[in-house]
Coordinates of C-alpha atoms in Angstrom, one line a residue:
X1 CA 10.3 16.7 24.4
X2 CA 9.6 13.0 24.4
X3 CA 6.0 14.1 26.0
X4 CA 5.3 16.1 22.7
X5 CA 6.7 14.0 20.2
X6 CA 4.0 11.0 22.2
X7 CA 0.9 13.3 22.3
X8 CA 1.6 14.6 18.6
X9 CA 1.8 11.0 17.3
X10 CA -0.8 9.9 19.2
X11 CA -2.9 13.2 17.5
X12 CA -1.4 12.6 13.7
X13 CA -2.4 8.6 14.3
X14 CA -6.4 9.6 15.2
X15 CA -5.9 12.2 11.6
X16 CA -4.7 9.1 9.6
X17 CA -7.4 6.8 10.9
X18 CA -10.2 8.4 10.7
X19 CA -9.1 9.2 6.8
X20 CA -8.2 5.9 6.4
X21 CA -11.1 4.3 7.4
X22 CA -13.4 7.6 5.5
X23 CA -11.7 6.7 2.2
X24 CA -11.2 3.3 2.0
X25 CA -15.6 3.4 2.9
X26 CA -16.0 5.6 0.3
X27 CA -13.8 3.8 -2.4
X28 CA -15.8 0.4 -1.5
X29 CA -18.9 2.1 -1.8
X30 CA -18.2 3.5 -5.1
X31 CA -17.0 0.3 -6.3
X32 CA -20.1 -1.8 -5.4
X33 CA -22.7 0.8 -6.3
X34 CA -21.0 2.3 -10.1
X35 CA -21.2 -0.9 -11.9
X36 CA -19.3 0.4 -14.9
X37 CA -16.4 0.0 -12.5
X38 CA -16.9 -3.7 -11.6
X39 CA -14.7 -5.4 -13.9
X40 CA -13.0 -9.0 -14.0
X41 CA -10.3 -7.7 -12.2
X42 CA -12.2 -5.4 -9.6
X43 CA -10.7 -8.3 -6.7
X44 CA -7.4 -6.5 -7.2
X45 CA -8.2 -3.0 -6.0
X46 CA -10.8 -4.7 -3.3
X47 CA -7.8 -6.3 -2.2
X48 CA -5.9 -3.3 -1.2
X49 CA -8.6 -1.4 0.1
X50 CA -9.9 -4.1 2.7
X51 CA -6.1 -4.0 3.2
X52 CA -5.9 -0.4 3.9
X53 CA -9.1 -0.4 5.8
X54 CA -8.1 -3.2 8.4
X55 CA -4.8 -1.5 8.8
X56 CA -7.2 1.7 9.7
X57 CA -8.8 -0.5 11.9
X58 CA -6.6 -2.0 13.7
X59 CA -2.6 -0.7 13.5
X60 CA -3.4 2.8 13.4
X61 CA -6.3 3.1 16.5
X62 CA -3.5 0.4 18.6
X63 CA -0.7 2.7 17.8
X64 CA -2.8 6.2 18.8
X65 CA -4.1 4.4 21.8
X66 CA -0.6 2.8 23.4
X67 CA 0.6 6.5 22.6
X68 CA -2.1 8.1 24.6
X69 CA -3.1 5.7 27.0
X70 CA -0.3 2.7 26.9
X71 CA 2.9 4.4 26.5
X72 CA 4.8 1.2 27.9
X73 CA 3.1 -1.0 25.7
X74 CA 2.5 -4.6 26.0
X75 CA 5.7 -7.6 27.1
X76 CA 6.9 -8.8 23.4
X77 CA 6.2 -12.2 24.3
X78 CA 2.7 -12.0 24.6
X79 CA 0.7 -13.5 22.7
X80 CA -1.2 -10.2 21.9
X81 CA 1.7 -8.7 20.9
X82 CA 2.8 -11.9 18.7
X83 CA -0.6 -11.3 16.9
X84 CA -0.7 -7.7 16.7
X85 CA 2.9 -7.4 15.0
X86 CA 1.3 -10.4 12.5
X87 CA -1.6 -8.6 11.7
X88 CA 0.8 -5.6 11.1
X89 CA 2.8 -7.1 8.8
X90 CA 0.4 -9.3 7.0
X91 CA -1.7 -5.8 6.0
X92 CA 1.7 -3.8 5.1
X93 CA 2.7 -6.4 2.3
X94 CA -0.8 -7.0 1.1
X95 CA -1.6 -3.6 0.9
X96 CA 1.8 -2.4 -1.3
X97 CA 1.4 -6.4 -3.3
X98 CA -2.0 -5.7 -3.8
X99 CA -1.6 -2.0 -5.3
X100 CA 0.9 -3.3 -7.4
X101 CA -1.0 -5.9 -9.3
X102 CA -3.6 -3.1 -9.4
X103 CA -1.3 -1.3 -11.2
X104 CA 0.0 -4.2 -13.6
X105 CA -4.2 -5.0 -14.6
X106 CA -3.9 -0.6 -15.6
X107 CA -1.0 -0.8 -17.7
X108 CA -2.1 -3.5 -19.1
X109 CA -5.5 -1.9 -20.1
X110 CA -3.9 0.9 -21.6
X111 CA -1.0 -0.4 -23.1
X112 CA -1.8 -3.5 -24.4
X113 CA -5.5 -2.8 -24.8
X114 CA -6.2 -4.7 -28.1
X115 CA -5.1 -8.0 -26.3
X116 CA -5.9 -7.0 -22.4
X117 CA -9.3 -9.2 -22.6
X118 CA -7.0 -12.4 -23.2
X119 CA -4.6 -11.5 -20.8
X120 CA -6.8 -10.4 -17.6
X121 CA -9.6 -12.8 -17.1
X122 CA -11.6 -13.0 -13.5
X123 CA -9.5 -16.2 -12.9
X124 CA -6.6 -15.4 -13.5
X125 CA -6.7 -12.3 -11.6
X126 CA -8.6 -14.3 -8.7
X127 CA -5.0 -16.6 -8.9
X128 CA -3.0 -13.5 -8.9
X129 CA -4.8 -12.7 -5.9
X130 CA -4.4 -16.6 -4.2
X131 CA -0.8 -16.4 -4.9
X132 CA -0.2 -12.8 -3.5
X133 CA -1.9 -13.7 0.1
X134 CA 0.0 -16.5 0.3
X135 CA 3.3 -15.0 0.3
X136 CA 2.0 -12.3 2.8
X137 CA 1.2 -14.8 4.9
X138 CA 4.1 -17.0 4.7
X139 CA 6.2 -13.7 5.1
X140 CA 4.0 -12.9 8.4
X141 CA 4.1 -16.3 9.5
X142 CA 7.3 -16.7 9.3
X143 CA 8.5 -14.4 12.8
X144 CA 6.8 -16.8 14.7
X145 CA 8.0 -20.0 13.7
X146 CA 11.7 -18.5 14.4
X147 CA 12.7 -16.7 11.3
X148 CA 12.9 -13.1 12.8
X149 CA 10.4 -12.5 15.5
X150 CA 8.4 -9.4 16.5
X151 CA 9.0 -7.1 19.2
X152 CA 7.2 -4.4 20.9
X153 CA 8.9 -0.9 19.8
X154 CA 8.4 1.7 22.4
X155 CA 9.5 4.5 20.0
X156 CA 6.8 3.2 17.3
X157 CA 4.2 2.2 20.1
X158 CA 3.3 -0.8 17.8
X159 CA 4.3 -4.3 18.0
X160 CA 6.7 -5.0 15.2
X161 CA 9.2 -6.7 12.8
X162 CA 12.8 -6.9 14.9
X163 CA 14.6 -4.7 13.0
X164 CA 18.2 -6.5 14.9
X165 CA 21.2 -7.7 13.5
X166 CA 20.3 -11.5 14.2
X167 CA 17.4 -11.6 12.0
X168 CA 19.6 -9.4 9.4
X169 CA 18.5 -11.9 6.6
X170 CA 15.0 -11.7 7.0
X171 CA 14.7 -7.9 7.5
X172 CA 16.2 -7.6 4.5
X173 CA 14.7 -10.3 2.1
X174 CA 10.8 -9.0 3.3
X175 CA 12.1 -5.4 2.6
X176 CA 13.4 -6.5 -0.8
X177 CA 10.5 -8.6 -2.0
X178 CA 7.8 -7.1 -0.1
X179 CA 8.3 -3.5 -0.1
X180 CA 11.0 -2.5 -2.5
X181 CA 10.2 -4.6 -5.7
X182 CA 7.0 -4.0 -5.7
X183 CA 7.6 -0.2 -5.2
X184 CA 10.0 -0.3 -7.8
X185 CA 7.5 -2.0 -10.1
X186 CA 4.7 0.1 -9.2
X187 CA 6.2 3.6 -9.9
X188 CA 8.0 2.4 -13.4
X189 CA 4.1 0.8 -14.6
X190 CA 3.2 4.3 -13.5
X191 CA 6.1 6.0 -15.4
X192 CA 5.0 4.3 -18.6
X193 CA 1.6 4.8 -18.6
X194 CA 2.3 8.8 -18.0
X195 CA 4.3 8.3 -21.4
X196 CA 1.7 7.0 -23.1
X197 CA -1.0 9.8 -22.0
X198 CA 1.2 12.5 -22.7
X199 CA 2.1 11.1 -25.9
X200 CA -2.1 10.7 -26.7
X201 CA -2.2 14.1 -24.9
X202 CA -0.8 15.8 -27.6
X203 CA -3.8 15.3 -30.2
X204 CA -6.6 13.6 -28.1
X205 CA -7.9 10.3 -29.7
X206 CA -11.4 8.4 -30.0
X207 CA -12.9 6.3 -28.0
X208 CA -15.8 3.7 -29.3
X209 CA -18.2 2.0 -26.9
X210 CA -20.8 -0.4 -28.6
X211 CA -23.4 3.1 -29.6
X212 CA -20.8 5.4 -30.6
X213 CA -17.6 6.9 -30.5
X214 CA -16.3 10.2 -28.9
X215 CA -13.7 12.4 -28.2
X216 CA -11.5 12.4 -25.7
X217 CA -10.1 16.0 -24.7
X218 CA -6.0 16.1 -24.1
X219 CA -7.1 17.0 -20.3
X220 CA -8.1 13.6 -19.5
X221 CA -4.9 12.7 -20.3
X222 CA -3.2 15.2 -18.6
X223 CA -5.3 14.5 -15.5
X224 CA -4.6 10.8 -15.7
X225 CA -1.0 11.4 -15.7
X226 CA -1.1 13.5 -12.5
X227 CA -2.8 11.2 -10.4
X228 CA 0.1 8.5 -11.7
X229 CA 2.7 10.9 -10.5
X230 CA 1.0 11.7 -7.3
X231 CA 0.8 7.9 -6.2
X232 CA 4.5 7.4 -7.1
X233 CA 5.6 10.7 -4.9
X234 CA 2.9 9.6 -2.2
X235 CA 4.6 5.8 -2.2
X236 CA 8.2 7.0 -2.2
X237 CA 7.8 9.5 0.5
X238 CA 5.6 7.0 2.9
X239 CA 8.1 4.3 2.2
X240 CA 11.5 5.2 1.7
X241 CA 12.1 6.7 5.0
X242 CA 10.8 3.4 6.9
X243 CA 12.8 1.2 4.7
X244 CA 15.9 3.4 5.0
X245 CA 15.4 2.8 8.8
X246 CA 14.7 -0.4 8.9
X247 CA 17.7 -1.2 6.5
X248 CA 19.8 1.1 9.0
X249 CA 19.0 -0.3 12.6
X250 CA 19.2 -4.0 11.0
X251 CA 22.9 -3.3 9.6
X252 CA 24.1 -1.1 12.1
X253 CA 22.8 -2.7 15.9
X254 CA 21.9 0.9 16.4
X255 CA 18.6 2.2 17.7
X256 CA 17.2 5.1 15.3
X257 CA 16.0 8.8 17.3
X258 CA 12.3 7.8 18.4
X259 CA 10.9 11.3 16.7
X260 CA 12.8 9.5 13.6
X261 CA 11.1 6.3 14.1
X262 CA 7.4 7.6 15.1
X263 CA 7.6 9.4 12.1
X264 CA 8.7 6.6 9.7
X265 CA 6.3 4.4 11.2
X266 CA 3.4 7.1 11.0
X267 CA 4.4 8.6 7.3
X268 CA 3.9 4.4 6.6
X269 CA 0.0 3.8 8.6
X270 CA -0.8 7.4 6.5
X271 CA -0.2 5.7 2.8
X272 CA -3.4 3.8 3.5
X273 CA -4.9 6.9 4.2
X274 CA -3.6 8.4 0.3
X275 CA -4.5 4.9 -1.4
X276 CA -8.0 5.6 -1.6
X277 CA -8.4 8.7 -1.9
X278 CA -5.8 8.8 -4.7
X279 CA -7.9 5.6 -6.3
X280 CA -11.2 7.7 -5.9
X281 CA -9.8 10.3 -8.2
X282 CA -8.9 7.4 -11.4
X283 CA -12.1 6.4 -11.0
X284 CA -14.4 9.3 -11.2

């Protein structure tokens, strides 16, 4: 059983990669190359896509390979495994920080559009940025000076956060702040911009640019507000069951099932794989 539960890992790990890495190419490429689309704040979504895209090449094809190949996995003190577990967590809290203020710069376009010139500017959003890497690396950092420490996990195949009851406070302060909040954030932006388009959805409205104005159909709407609730569903069902494991080995001492682990961990490494292909459909 533990045989099968290794190779199908390994197997759903090469999947995610190789649509990581696919989409996060394609959504860079259609960023540089449709210059309608590169806008003051066009840093924040090339955040989380260079994000996404070194997690595809780096956590993902470590975890399929230690699956496959390395099924032991590396001594937790080395300094390969110090770095990898770093690297890890440096790109899982950039990546969910990053989509977040993503998010913010949207609502803020749609609801607040009359003022959302004087509000997002390329500097502030290049500060937003600034501030945003330095707390994921401060939060990555922080393991190896002491607070918490990394470990590898034979039932994730990955070199990780210590998910133990002596480093209970800092397991739970990254999963607050760097995972849950911005979650949190993220899918209520998401729930009030799908109020606002179904509320324009119901009669359509104009739209100028500096030729003309035109009509928007009710469908745009409808379509906007069905990619908002697909990112929400995609974020809570690649994040809650990891947190809820995390939370649960932390508080309890207890090791999870490793099919309940591999899966968290996988469901996790596969969001980066939705981000951009989810991105590529609000831009086009």
């Amino acid at each position: 059983m533990q045989e099968a539960v290794r190779l199908l890992y390994g197997a759903l790990m090469v999947l995610s990669g190789l649509a990581c890495v696919g989409g996060n190419l394609l959504l860079l490429l259609l960023l540089f190359l449709n210059t309608d689309l590169q806008t003051d704040t066009l840093a924040l979504t090339l955040s989380f896509s260079v994000s996404d895209l070194a997690l595809g090449l780096s956590a993902i094809p470590l975890g399929a390979h230690n699956s496959l190949v390395r099924p032991g996995g590396y001594a937790s003190e080395d300094a390969f495994c110090q770095g990898s577990g770093f690297v890890f967590l440096l790109l899982q809290t950039s990546s969910i920080h990053s989509l977040t203020w993503a998010t913010v710069d949207k609502f803020t376009e749609i609801c607040f559009a009359l003022s959302y010139g004087r509000l997002w500017t390329a500097r502030r959003a290049r500060l937003v940025l600034i501030v945003v890497w330095i707390f994921c690396l401060v939060s990555a950092a922080l393991p190896l000076l002491g607070f918490g420490s990394y470990v590898y996990s034979e039932a994730r195949f990955l070199c990780c956060l210590s998910f133990s009851p002596d480093h209970a406070w800092f397991v739970a302060s990254w999963v607050l702040m760097g995972i849950v909040a911005p979650i949190l954030i993220t899918c209520s932006l998401y729930g009030c911009i799908v109020y606002v388009a179904r509320k324009q959805a119901r009669r359509g409205t104009f739209m100028c640019n500096e030729l003309h104005c035109f009509y928007v159909p009710a469908n745009n709407y409808l379509r906007s507000s069905i990619v908002m609730v697909t990112t929400s569903a995609c974020l809570l069902v690649c994040w809650l069951p990891y947190v809820s494991v995390c939370l649960y080995e932390t508080f309890s001492g207890e090791q999870s099932p490793p099919t309940t682990s591999s899966l968290t961990v996988w469901l996790v490494l596969t969001s980066s794989a939705f981000n951009p292909w989810i991105t590529c459909m609000t831009q086009t």
